[in-house]
């Protein structure tokens, strides 16, 4: 980042935009200015940081150059502009109080993992913050989870309840201290405190809270721990009975559970950690990282059944460091909620919602303003890529090339996030989750109101999914109905920002995937989007999911797709891969499919079930048509006996991926039907020859490992074949199927070897967590008429 100076003048006015509040930027500017003997001032405002400095030309040149080169470690500069004016004769350099007027465009920093300096203080017995679980400074600690309004100052955070003691106040007001204007600054004398509560016993005195929590974990109890952005449910990761009890109470039968290891050394005993993985685990973002499990990892078998990967993170707050240091070994640290619900953030709410799960509660009295789950990341092609974007990353924006009108995007039905555009920045919310429960919808509405209030935005449009029955679509319709039927109350500012809209823009699900991948890669298109997932409402009313879309944010053509088949029972087929397998066989053999008792999915169906499903398929009743690649994975997994029913989304497809023999290079036939002219109609990937070959291998007793590998290889070859037919140089891979490492790595490699430029997701997930970004891009393009 650089800016040039005009030739003359000795007063320099600098405006910096980005993540420059709550990171020690003003004290950094103060120290730099005083070192260079410059006078003037620095201030936070609603856009970022504004600086005026006076001095000789050489000092001003040095100041401007060093602003970017030596900025604080957590600062992110998106733009820096400077101009020179006549000097005013400032006598000293000072830090001024923040300004609150003007459009809110400053970046809110995500919560930041404990820095080495703060951790050292916590672990030093003679330090005044020894053992204090809420230690922080300008380089670490809570940000997004405590901010209530901009600019980021203590009165605008949940820490405004805590009056600083003289020692903390002295740090807070000393520009040379690393806690200068550290808004959550606190110590044992004046800051938040812990308490430990068991369901069957009185609460612990505060000094004993950590020890009692560690003892409860050692006894095999489930402890709900209030952390940075919500509650974790923690249990001893070695104790198989305790893990099973947690699964039973949480209604999480098989889905993998995340682990928190006390140290990087103890994490190495659990998973294989490359240098890149260690950097990611120990980073300020500190996400959960999916890593290969060691064969004899000392953890309960029920942590991640049938999965060669384990999600591991390290402690990222002093509270976690202190608790795990006392406990001494890894714990399960899963979200403090019931499945399909948002995590708890309030003490009373946690006791109510988690009271039937947790045996004990580790609570504190620092309010959490908004829920922020742990982020989930993986390393793919040597780069960090997100699978769930939350703590450490949200709400940092994705930067686009051009300024956009203010648009609110309400995301997808599953893995929901919402997004808001402010000029060329798209602020994407933390992970909200599946909009399947009343609690999830309440969280969805809170996040929207939160974003509109925080950035004081008045969107000109709401972008939503094309599916008419999605709750997010219905919510959008309700807002516009309110706008048409009544005026908001004068003091209801949040409501007025929502209802005074001129338009709603429906965005096809897979088009949003394509647009999101283009946007985060800084591409305008056109591109061929290979968009494979489980479900998305198509432009023709069918359920799409195995799509090849050619286009950009403004428009698209569906140039190819998987051969359609039916889903008997609709959503029920998602939970029963055997139904999908039957539907595929029905397309091939008709009613004779019901007699294929030699195949695992048919054998798993009772006679009455076969008759009912056969009637659905024959009459097309409650059997919607789909082109879903996700369901094709399910059907193949059922055919080779891996899963006939699933307990969580993607379970059968994951089993199919993990079964694959990496050494197998063969591929089944998956012909691309080319009887239609390109861009006048569609190519169809005919899966029937593929399934015929799989059935032949099943009869011959070929192993599931070989069958799975040949299936994956067939999919990759079909992608390259369609890309060659279309002839578009840039290919974007998006959708939930590209959470499959084997598929993604092999597809990207094969496409590049064939001469194509491949775009993958990095900053937003390939799954539906990235849909809101795509909805913004599509809606903006339509509004612009591009």
XYZ file of C-alpha atoms in Angstrom:
786
model
C 0.000 0.000 0.000
C 1.505 3.330 -0.959
C 0.494 6.895 -1.631
C 2.482 9.696 -3.246
C 2.877 13.174 -1.847
C 2.328 16.427 -3.687
C 5.499 18.406 -4.176
C 4.885 21.159 -1.621
C 3.336 21.741 1.807
C 3.950 20.540 5.338
C 0.523 19.284 6.544
C -0.432 15.804 5.502
C -4.039 14.567 5.723
C -4.350 10.776 5.616
C -7.488 8.616 5.530
C -7.133 4.891 6.064
C -9.939 2.387 5.545
C -9.973 -1.249 6.536
C -9.661 -3.161 9.804
C -7.923 -0.343 11.642
C -9.943 -0.012 14.852
C -9.358 -2.188 17.880
C -5.925 -3.242 16.628
C -3.708 -0.602 18.220
C -3.546 1.558 15.113
C -3.873 4.928 16.830
C -1.090 4.272 19.379
C 1.050 2.981 16.515
C 0.434 6.270 14.663
C 1.165 8.205 17.861
C 4.487 6.436 18.394
C 5.494 6.832 14.756
C 4.596 10.528 14.662
C 6.418 11.335 17.881
C 9.481 9.354 16.771
C 9.581 11.518 13.608
C 8.938 14.728 15.581
C 5.635 15.339 13.781
C 2.699 17.212 15.300
C -1.036 16.849 14.677
C -3.614 14.243 15.615
C -5.205 10.878 14.850
C -8.848 9.905 15.296
C -11.198 6.975 14.756
C -14.321 7.724 12.783
C -17.108 5.679 11.238
C -15.056 5.110 8.073
C -11.706 4.187 9.593
C -8.782 6.279 10.836
C -8.074 9.895 9.921
C -4.686 11.520 10.528
C -3.317 15.025 10.233
C 0.435 15.487 10.673
C 2.737 18.453 10.260
C 6.508 18.553 9.933
C 9.342 18.720 7.437
C 8.970 17.003 4.092
C 11.445 14.181 4.735
C 9.664 13.219 7.963
C 6.272 13.273 6.245
C 7.582 11.060 3.443
C 8.956 8.588 5.982
C 5.719 8.658 7.985
C 3.617 7.822 4.950
C 5.905 5.018 3.843
C 6.086 3.410 7.281
C 2.308 3.545 7.935
C 1.775 0.527 5.710
C 5.068 -1.257 6.227
C 5.009 -1.224 10.037
C 1.268 -1.360 10.778
C 0.062 -3.423 13.779
C -0.122 -7.171 13.090
C -3.935 -7.388 13.155
C -4.531 -4.272 11.044
C -5.805 -4.648 7.482
C -5.476 -1.641 5.180
C -7.861 -1.648 2.239
C -7.184 1.896 1.109
C -4.898 4.744 2.070
C -5.312 8.207 0.614
C -3.186 11.254 1.373
C -3.151 14.881 0.338
C -1.110 17.855 1.436
C -2.511 21.162 2.637
C -1.338 24.381 4.259
C -0.004 23.863 7.807
C -2.088 24.982 10.792
C 0.693 25.122 13.356
C -0.046 22.131 15.605
C 2.131 22.173 18.738
C 2.052 18.465 19.645
C 0.711 15.128 18.463
C -2.430 13.808 20.158
C -5.019 11.028 19.957
C -8.482 12.529 19.722
C -11.797 11.052 20.818
C -13.684 9.111 18.173
C -16.202 10.684 15.835
C -19.515 8.919 15.290
C -21.057 10.818 12.389
C -20.918 9.751 8.744
C -21.528 6.542 6.832
C -20.384 3.420 8.680
C -17.781 1.772 6.452
C -15.022 0.895 8.921
C -14.288 -2.794 9.249
C -15.292 -4.549 12.449
C -12.463 -6.860 13.387
C -13.228 -10.509 14.150
C -12.478 -11.943 17.570
C -8.764 -12.681 17.871
C -7.017 -15.579 19.628
C -4.875 -14.864 22.688
C -1.524 -13.307 21.766
C 1.782 -14.632 23.187
C 2.258 -11.561 25.413
C -1.115 -11.947 27.123
C -0.690 -15.699 27.492
C 2.699 -15.184 29.112
C 1.127 -12.794 31.645
C -1.657 -15.257 32.433
C 0.851 -18.042 33.030
C 3.321 -15.946 35.106
C 2.511 -16.348 38.838
C 3.897 -12.944 39.778
C 1.934 -11.029 37.146
C -1.152 -9.106 38.258
C -3.140 -10.966 35.594
C -1.848 -14.416 36.577
C -4.619 -16.959 36.022
C -7.045 -14.294 34.805
C -9.265 -15.814 32.060
C -10.283 -12.510 30.413
C -6.850 -11.037 29.741
C -6.527 -9.226 26.396
C -4.832 -6.312 24.620
C -5.021 -4.492 21.297
C -3.500 -7.545 19.587
C -6.023 -10.095 20.827
C -9.338 -10.776 22.515
C -13.014 -10.192 21.773
C -14.083 -7.770 19.048
C -17.075 -8.773 16.913
C -18.717 -10.713 19.745
C -18.863 -7.636 22.031
C -19.319 -4.620 19.747
C -22.732 -2.954 19.896
C -22.186 0.077 17.641
C -19.539 1.870 15.626
C -17.027 3.324 16.156
C -15.357 0.616 18.195
C -14.974 2.279 21.599
C -15.598 0.835 25.067
C -18.972 2.601 25.566
C -20.122 0.863 22.358
C -19.258 -2.628 23.627
C -20.646 -5.024 26.211
C -17.643 -4.074 28.382
C -19.226 -0.707 29.174
C -20.674 -2.358 32.317
C -17.168 -2.788 33.764
C -15.445 0.334 35.125
C -11.689 0.023 34.873
C -9.582 0.099 38.027
C -6.776 2.712 38.236
C -4.160 0.250 36.947
C -6.210 -0.747 33.920
C -7.199 2.869 33.284
C -3.533 3.861 33.271
C -2.807 1.237 30.630
C -5.845 2.283 28.619
C -4.781 5.937 28.472
C -1.059 5.402 27.847
C -0.275 5.580 24.110
C 2.942 3.667 24.706
C 1.162 0.711 26.324
C -0.109 -2.194 24.205
C -3.435 -1.887 26.044
C -3.923 1.732 24.980
C -7.601 1.870 24.036
C -7.925 -1.910 24.245
C -11.683 -1.736 24.687
C -12.115 -5.058 26.595
C -9.191 -4.247 28.901
C -9.728 -5.737 32.364
C -8.038 -7.505 35.271
C -9.138 -9.584 38.275
C -9.893 -6.404 40.225
C -12.304 -4.762 37.784
C -13.203 -7.208 35.043
C -15.510 -10.141 34.331
C -15.495 -13.145 36.657
C -16.114 -16.881 36.388
C -18.542 -19.078 38.243
C -19.026 -22.832 38.125
C -22.488 -24.310 38.622
C -23.470 -27.960 38.873
C -27.031 -29.009 38.378
C -27.021 -30.882 41.663
C -24.850 -28.607 43.829
C -24.366 -24.952 44.809
C -22.173 -22.731 42.668
C -18.427 -22.704 43.304
C -16.681 -19.732 44.845
C -15.040 -17.878 41.992
C -11.404 -18.812 42.760
C -12.326 -22.512 42.519
C -14.316 -22.331 39.296
C -11.549 -23.506 36.938
C -10.443 -26.288 39.254
C -14.006 -27.514 39.696
C -14.644 -27.466 35.954
C -11.478 -29.492 35.308
C -12.505 -31.959 38.025
C -15.947 -32.322 36.436
C -14.365 -33.145 33.080
C -12.104 -35.696 34.764
C -15.182 -37.293 36.322
C -16.727 -37.783 32.871
C -19.282 -34.990 33.199
C -20.490 -32.793 30.352
C -19.593 -29.158 31.037
C -21.159 -26.238 29.156
C -18.421 -23.607 28.923
C -19.216 -20.010 28.032
C -16.431 -18.803 25.802
C -15.909 -15.978 23.324
C -18.897 -16.151 20.987
C -21.089 -18.634 22.791
C -21.081 -21.915 24.695
C -19.173 -25.118 24.030
C -20.274 -28.483 25.319
C -17.084 -30.065 26.611
C -16.307 -33.611 27.636
C -13.203 -35.749 28.072
C -12.189 -36.843 24.552
C -10.717 -40.104 25.866
C -13.803 -41.159 27.819
C -15.885 -43.217 25.375
C -18.875 -43.428 27.720
C -18.923 -39.675 28.258
C -18.681 -39.033 24.500
C -21.558 -41.449 23.864
C -23.652 -39.716 26.534
C -22.997 -36.335 24.921
C -24.074 -37.679 21.530
C -27.242 -39.172 22.990
C -28.254 -35.996 24.826
C -27.333 -33.662 21.965
C -29.117 -35.848 19.368
C -25.923 -36.058 17.316
C -25.596 -39.730 16.502
C -22.682 -39.891 14.066
C -21.669 -36.407 12.937
C -18.004 -35.737 13.802
C -17.205 -33.844 16.993
C -14.487 -31.184 17.178
C -11.589 -31.463 19.600
C -9.597 -28.862 21.515
C -6.071 -29.917 22.457
C -4.187 -28.126 25.254
C -1.032 -27.636 23.168
C 0.275 -28.121 19.651
C 2.412 -30.992 20.961
C -0.637 -32.836 22.287
C -2.473 -32.149 19.033
C 0.339 -33.927 17.175
C -0.537 -37.142 19.008
C -4.033 -36.952 17.526
C -3.524 -35.814 13.928
C -0.828 -35.314 11.322
C 0.224 -31.658 11.384
C 2.133 -30.186 8.456
C 3.983 -26.864 8.790
C 1.051 -25.117 7.065
C -1.395 -26.786 9.425
C 0.629 -25.710 12.463
C 0.643 -22.124 11.187
C -3.131 -22.247 10.787
C -3.791 -23.874 14.165
C -1.636 -21.308 15.974
C -2.856 -18.318 13.957
C -4.834 -15.407 15.355
C -7.921 -16.881 13.652
C -7.391 -20.281 15.359
C -10.071 -22.219 13.460
C -10.999 -25.855 13.717
C -8.745 -27.542 11.137
C -9.646 -30.858 9.514
C -6.518 -33.009 9.627
C -5.670 -36.699 9.042
C -6.213 -38.761 12.182
C -3.235 -40.734 13.458
C -3.889 -44.503 13.430
C -3.595 -44.891 17.207
C -4.800 -41.460 18.270
C -5.633 -41.564 22.011
C -9.265 -40.479 21.655
C -12.602 -42.246 21.926
C -13.715 -44.099 18.796
C -16.976 -42.172 18.829
C -15.327 -38.802 18.090
C -15.552 -39.145 14.284
C -16.859 -42.614 13.370
C -15.655 -43.870 9.997
C -13.846 -40.625 9.259
C -10.092 -40.485 8.597
C -10.067 -36.780 9.481
C -10.547 -35.090 12.845
C -11.391 -31.455 13.431
C -8.858 -30.044 15.914
C -8.326 -26.585 17.375
C -6.128 -25.087 20.058
C -7.235 -22.919 22.996
C -7.942 -19.399 21.739
C -8.886 -17.550 24.950
C -7.109 -17.407 28.313
C -10.097 -19.241 29.792
C -9.550 -22.182 27.402
C -5.802 -22.171 28.012
C -6.273 -22.243 31.795
C -9.008 -24.884 31.765
C -7.173 -27.261 29.438
C -3.893 -26.760 31.258
C -5.628 -27.915 34.451
C -7.381 -30.808 32.725
C -4.233 -31.885 30.899
C -5.608 -33.637 27.811
C -7.881 -32.998 24.803
C -11.584 -32.365 25.179
C -14.511 -32.528 22.836
C -15.531 -28.902 22.232
C -18.737 -28.952 20.243
C -21.236 -26.143 19.785
C -23.444 -25.457 22.793
C -26.760 -26.253 21.182
C -29.105 -28.975 20.104
C -28.616 -30.092 16.517
C -30.027 -27.564 13.999
C -30.187 -24.779 16.598
C -27.873 -21.756 17.047
C -25.389 -21.800 19.905
C -26.352 -20.300 23.251
C -24.769 -16.999 24.275
C -26.625 -16.014 27.459
C -26.249 -17.626 30.881
C -29.975 -17.995 31.545
C -30.640 -19.168 27.995
C -27.908 -21.783 28.317
C -29.312 -23.154 31.566
C -32.696 -23.478 29.916
C -31.694 -24.872 26.523
C -28.718 -26.957 27.622
C -29.968 -28.027 31.044
C -30.874 -31.513 29.804
C -27.454 -31.947 28.141
C -24.876 -30.438 30.488
C -24.120 -31.719 33.968
C -22.410 -28.455 34.888
C -21.871 -24.918 33.613
C -18.790 -22.731 33.487
C -20.278 -19.222 33.279
C -19.011 -15.671 33.233
C -20.597 -12.241 33.406
C -19.178 -10.619 30.263
C -22.204 -10.330 27.948
C -21.888 -11.750 24.434
C -23.539 -9.432 21.920
C -23.929 -11.999 19.141
C -23.293 -15.687 18.592
C -20.079 -16.577 16.757
C -19.355 -20.264 16.126
C -15.889 -21.679 15.600
C -14.738 -21.478 11.999
C -13.847 -24.702 10.181
C -11.005 -24.802 7.660
C -9.034 -27.282 5.624
C -5.810 -27.150 3.665
C -6.386 -27.777 -0.020
C -3.685 -27.365 -2.653
C -1.485 -25.918 0.085
C -3.884 -23.082 0.933
C -6.259 -22.401 3.790
C -9.863 -22.664 2.634
C -12.959 -22.222 4.736
C -15.783 -24.722 5.189
C -17.531 -22.652 7.864
C -16.855 -18.926 8.138
C -17.337 -17.522 11.615
C -14.947 -16.715 14.491
C -11.690 -15.173 13.325
C -13.015 -14.361 9.853
C -16.503 -12.845 10.119
C -17.493 -10.133 9.506
C -14.477 -9.109 7.396
C -15.767 -8.231 3.932
C -15.086 -9.591 0.496
C -13.904 -6.667 -1.622
C -15.415 -6.245 -5.072
C -14.083 -4.225 -7.976
C -16.869 -1.664 -8.101
C -19.084 0.146 -5.622
C -22.511 -1.452 -5.260
C -25.824 -0.121 -4.043
C -26.683 -1.294 -0.550
C -28.243 -4.751 -0.895
C -29.259 -7.224 1.784
C -28.894 -10.911 0.859
C -30.640 -13.472 3.045
C -28.725 -16.571 1.946
C -29.753 -20.187 1.594
C -31.899 -22.479 3.695
C -29.023 -24.657 4.905
C -25.730 -23.362 6.313
C -27.281 -19.926 6.189
C -25.346 -16.686 6.250
C -26.602 -13.217 5.367
C -24.660 -10.475 3.606
C -24.817 -6.715 3.237
C -23.103 -4.604 0.592
C -21.683 -1.207 1.536
C -19.969 0.360 -1.481
C -17.386 -2.167 -2.722
C -17.465 -4.194 0.484
C -19.700 -7.211 1.048
C -19.971 -7.945 4.762
C -20.824 -11.607 5.263
C -22.281 -12.659 8.579
C -21.037 -15.388 10.827
C -22.437 -18.868 10.235
C -26.103 -18.989 11.279
C -26.898 -22.601 10.357
C -29.897 -24.459 8.974
C -33.158 -22.532 9.089
C -35.058 -25.547 10.386
C -36.157 -24.364 13.830
C -37.786 -21.349 15.451
C -34.524 -20.665 17.312
C -32.603 -20.600 14.029
C -35.087 -18.193 12.471
C -34.816 -15.909 15.486
C -31.017 -15.948 15.112
C -31.399 -15.189 11.397
C -33.597 -12.190 12.133
C -31.257 -10.961 14.881
C -28.247 -11.087 12.577
C -30.062 -9.094 9.894
C -31.188 -6.433 12.370
C -27.682 -6.438 13.828
C -26.013 -5.781 10.462
C -28.443 -3.035 9.488
C -28.017 -1.311 12.834
C -24.247 -1.708 12.973
C -23.657 -0.251 9.526
C -26.712 2.053 9.521
C -27.562 0.707 6.080
C -30.807 1.156 4.183
C -30.770 -1.480 1.434
C -32.423 -0.704 -1.893
C -33.220 -4.398 -2.437
C -33.344 -7.779 -0.753
C -31.822 -10.721 -2.617
C -33.212 -14.154 -1.776
C -33.284 -17.725 -3.054
C -35.596 -18.649 -5.894
C -37.244 -21.392 -3.804
C -40.700 -20.078 -2.809
C -40.945 -22.230 0.330
C -37.637 -21.363 1.919
C -38.165 -19.524 5.185
C -35.702 -16.839 4.083
C -37.823 -16.249 0.949
C -40.985 -16.047 3.009
C -39.286 -13.643 5.409
C -38.413 -11.393 2.457
C -41.974 -11.460 1.221
C -43.241 -10.573 4.701
C -40.955 -7.546 4.889
C -42.217 -6.210 1.590
C -45.821 -6.904 2.588
C -45.248 -4.775 5.679
C -43.864 -2.024 3.458
C -46.952 -2.112 1.276
C -49.469 -2.315 4.116
C -48.180 0.128 6.692
C -45.542 2.685 7.557
C -43.094 1.829 10.333
C -43.221 3.546 13.673
C -41.008 6.619 13.814
C -38.716 5.146 16.463
C -38.480 1.707 14.851
C -35.324 2.425 12.883
C -34.309 -1.183 12.259
C -37.750 -2.057 10.933
C -37.810 1.005 8.702
C -34.499 0.023 7.154
C -35.963 -3.348 6.251
C -39.426 -2.401 5.054
C -38.702 0.707 3.021
C -37.478 -1.431 0.163
C -38.239 -0.942 -3.493
C -37.608 -4.484 -4.717
C -36.825 -8.087 -3.964
C -34.613 -10.054 -6.298
C -34.916 -13.820 -6.572
C -31.597 -15.529 -7.342
C -31.345 -19.085 -8.601
C -29.360 -21.158 -6.119
C -26.651 -22.468 -8.450
C -26.283 -19.129 -10.184
C -25.494 -17.679 -6.740
C -22.803 -20.342 -6.266
C -21.195 -19.366 -9.571
C -21.407 -15.651 -8.813
C -19.894 -16.145 -5.350
C -16.913 -18.042 -6.724
C -16.336 -15.357 -9.362
C -16.704 -12.530 -6.832
C -14.268 -13.805 -4.253
C -11.706 -14.537 -6.972
C -12.042 -11.037 -8.403
C -13.323 -12.374 -11.731
C -16.136 -10.892 -13.815
C -16.669 -13.857 -16.106
C -17.967 -15.351 -18.192
C -16.968 -18.709 -16.786
C -18.175 -22.261 -16.843
C -19.493 -22.995 -13.379
C -19.496 -26.649 -12.364
C -21.969 -26.400 -9.522
C -22.605 -29.692 -7.782
C -24.544 -30.065 -4.556
C -27.535 -31.758 -3.003
C -30.463 -29.425 -3.578
C -31.254 -26.173 -5.309
C -34.545 -24.954 -6.748
C -34.117 -24.818 -10.513
C -35.419 -22.258 -12.978
C -37.710 -24.995 -14.343
C -39.097 -25.889 -10.913
C -37.107 -29.110 -10.659
C -34.458 -29.851 -8.021
C -31.109 -29.057 -9.591
C -27.758 -30.142 -8.234
C -25.489 -31.508 -10.986
C -25.163 -28.319 -13.033
C -22.864 -26.786 -15.617
C -23.725 -23.099 -15.888
C -22.104 -20.740 -18.394
C -22.309 -17.102 -17.479
C -21.453 -14.358 -15.012
C -23.191 -12.499 -12.199
C -25.701 -10.906 -14.547
C -26.988 -14.045 -16.258
C -26.331 -17.692 -17.007
C -27.161 -20.538 -19.360
C -27.584 -24.080 -18.181
C -25.345 -25.823 -20.705
C -25.231 -29.288 -19.138
C -26.531 -31.319 -16.215
C -26.811 -34.837 -14.900
C -29.543 -37.023 -16.317
C -32.696 -36.469 -14.230
C -34.233 -39.021 -11.896
C -36.914 -38.946 -9.223
C -36.673 -38.738 -5.441
C -39.376 -40.968 -3.944
C -40.657 -39.257 -0.816
C -38.871 -35.970 -1.564
C -36.856 -34.902 1.486
C -37.179 -38.410 2.941
C -34.866 -39.648 0.176
C -32.155 -37.312 1.465
C -32.133 -39.255 4.739
C -32.455 -42.660 3.054
C -29.911 -43.251 0.265
C -31.602 -46.599 -0.406
C -34.540 -44.649 -1.874
C -32.185 -42.836 -4.222
C -30.615 -46.118 -5.295
C -34.071 -47.542 -5.996
C -34.973 -44.464 -8.041
C -31.840 -44.827 -10.179
C -32.536 -48.521 -10.711
C -36.160 -47.705 -11.577
C -34.983 -45.381 -14.351
C -32.930 -48.264 -15.743
C -35.142 -51.308 -15.159
C -38.619 -50.054 -14.302
C -40.634 -52.206 -11.891
C -38.056 -54.970 -12.155
C -35.872 -52.858 -9.868
C -38.139 -53.817 -6.954
C -37.047 -57.455 -7.319
C -33.307 -56.854 -7.136
C -32.894 -58.454 -3.714
C -29.267 -59.123 -4.580
C -28.554 -55.416 -4.106
C -28.163 -53.949 -0.583
C -30.573 -50.998 -0.964
C -33.406 -53.163 -2.277
C -32.796 -55.845 0.335
C -33.012 -53.138 2.991
C -36.582 -52.236 1.954
C -39.517 -54.173 3.389
C -42.139 -55.430 0.950
C -44.625 -52.725 1.954
C -41.965 -50.036 1.499
C -41.132 -51.337 -1.963
C -44.765 -51.234 -3.023
C -45.267 -47.701 -1.750
C -42.069 -46.370 -3.285
C -42.854 -48.159 -6.540
C -46.225 -46.398 -6.692
C -44.579 -43.024 -6.082
C -42.109 -43.616 -8.902
C -44.674 -45.045 -11.311
C -47.180 -42.229 -10.810
C -44.741 -39.411 -10.108
C -46.511 -38.651 -6.819
C -44.348 -37.115 -4.081
C -41.361 -37.967 -6.229
C -39.841 -34.713 -7.526
C -37.407 -34.757 -10.417
C -33.775 -33.972 -9.645
C -30.389 -33.687 -11.338
C -28.553 -33.704 -8.006
C -24.928 -34.828 -7.927
C -25.180 -35.108 -4.152
C -27.997 -37.605 -4.476
C -26.046 -39.560 -7.110
C -23.269 -39.948 -4.531
C -25.876 -41.187 -2.041
C -27.316 -43.683 -4.478
C -23.935 -45.172 -5.355
C -22.990 -45.384 -1.667
C -26.182 -47.364 -1.033
C -25.624 -49.648 -4.043
C -22.213 -50.762 -2.773
C -23.509 -51.256 0.776
C -21.999 -48.278 2.619
C -25.127 -46.519 3.942
C -28.831 -47.196 3.495
C -29.838 -44.481 5.955
C -27.914 -41.436 7.170
C -27.936 -39.438 10.382
C -26.482 -36.212 9.015
C -26.200 -34.406 5.700
C -23.481 -35.823 3.461
C -22.793 -38.929 5.559
C -23.166 -41.412 2.681
C -21.172 -39.243 0.264
C -18.384 -38.867 2.821
C -18.255 -42.636 3.311
C -17.983 -43.065 -0.455
C -15.122 -40.563 -0.628
C -13.243 -42.117 2.281
C -13.646 -45.611 0.817
C -11.841 -44.713 -2.424
C -8.541 -46.401 -3.260
C -6.179 -43.518 -4.138
C -4.072 -45.833 -6.313
C -6.950 -46.838 -8.616
C -6.812 -44.954 -11.940
C -9.675 -46.618 -13.793
C -12.908 -44.774 -14.549
C -16.437 -45.845 -15.369
C -18.137 -44.498 -18.487
C -20.170 -41.318 -17.958
C -20.942 -40.181 -21.494
C -21.851 -36.610 -22.344
C -24.883 -36.619 -24.605
C -23.911 -34.216 -27.392
C -26.940 -34.457 -29.655
C -27.950 -30.900 -28.687
C -26.174 -27.803 -29.995
C -24.051 -25.922 -27.490
C -25.731 -22.891 -25.908
C -28.953 -23.592 -27.767
C -29.835 -26.429 -25.443
C -28.113 -28.720 -22.954
C -25.672 -31.537 -22.705
C -26.699 -34.401 -20.456
C -24.326 -36.582 -18.450
C -25.893 -40.016 -18.723
C -25.189 -41.928 -15.522
C -26.805 -45.187 -16.749
C -23.627 -46.661 -18.312
C -21.799 -45.709 -15.103
C -24.310 -47.546 -12.924
C -24.328 -50.560 -15.244
C -20.558 -50.789 -14.828
C -20.858 -50.429 -11.051
C -23.473 -53.198 -10.900
C -21.211 -55.423 -12.974
C -18.330 -54.799 -10.570
C -20.595 -55.499 -7.586
C -21.548 -58.854 -9.138
C -17.869 -59.649 -9.675
C -17.080 -58.853 -6.044
C -14.923 -55.825 -6.784
C -14.151 -53.957 -3.550
C -15.976 -50.762 -2.595
C -12.565 -49.029 -2.554
C -12.022 -49.670 -6.248
C -15.633 -48.921 -7.187
C -15.550 -45.607 -5.326
C -12.291 -44.554 -6.989
C -13.595 -45.424 -10.468
C -16.787 -43.482 -9.735
C -14.850 -40.375 -8.662
C -12.577 -40.653 -11.689
C -15.616 -40.871 -13.988
C -17.013 -37.652 -12.557
C -13.706 -35.867 -13.098
C -13.445 -37.057 -16.689
C -17.006 -35.864 -17.363
C -16.150 -32.387 -16.052
C -13.216 -32.122 -18.437
C -15.348 -33.421 -21.324
C -18.056 -30.810 -20.781
C -15.486 -28.052 -20.316
C -13.935 -28.954 -23.660
C -17.352 -28.926 -25.332
C -18.178 -25.504 -23.912
C -14.749 -24.064 -24.672
C -14.690 -21.459 -21.896
C -11.192 -20.903 -20.526
C -12.224 -20.204 -16.902
C -13.935 -22.925 -14.867
C -15.364 -22.306 -11.378
C -15.980 -25.189 -8.973
C -18.634 -24.559 -6.330
C -21.318 -26.340 -4.324
C -21.326 -28.746 -1.414
C -19.896 -31.649 -3.427
C -16.627 -29.733 -3.583
C -16.180 -30.297 0.138
C -15.045 -33.706 -1.131
C -11.251 -33.456 -1.111
C -10.708 -36.305 -3.560
C -13.180 -34.913 -6.091
C -11.959 -31.322 -5.790
C -8.236 -32.029 -6.016
C -8.575 -34.438 -8.933
C -11.022 -32.202 -10.817
C -8.857 -29.095 -10.393
C -5.742 -30.983 -11.498
C -7.397 -32.577 -14.525
C -8.954 -29.301 -15.668
C -5.651 -27.436 -15.345
C -3.831 -30.186 -17.232
C -6.446 -29.764 -19.972
C -5.575 -26.067 -20.212
C -8.321 -24.488 -18.126
C -8.030 -21.804 -15.456
C -9.687 -23.189 -12.314
C -11.335 -21.041 -9.652
C -11.862 -22.485 -6.166
C -13.348 -20.970 -3.057
C -11.037 -19.739 -0.334
C -12.534 -16.922 1.753
C -16.110 -18.225 1.676
C -17.158 -21.884 1.788
C -18.012 -23.873 -1.362
C -21.188 -24.965 0.414
C -24.285 -22.832 0.984
C -22.405 -20.619 3.435
C -21.216 -18.667 0.389
C -24.638 -18.234 -1.237
C -25.307 -14.806 0.301
C -22.197 -13.365 -1.388
C -23.397 -14.692 -4.730
C -26.869 -13.268 -4.184
C -25.342 -9.813 -3.629
C -23.310 -10.081 -6.846
C -26.283 -11.228 -8.923
C -28.658 -8.628 -7.486
C -26.136 -5.817 -8.040
C -25.583 -6.877 -11.647
C -29.319 -6.914 -12.309
C -29.837 -3.533 -10.711
C -27.034 -2.140 -12.842
C -28.532 -3.679 -15.953
C -25.229 -5.235 -16.886
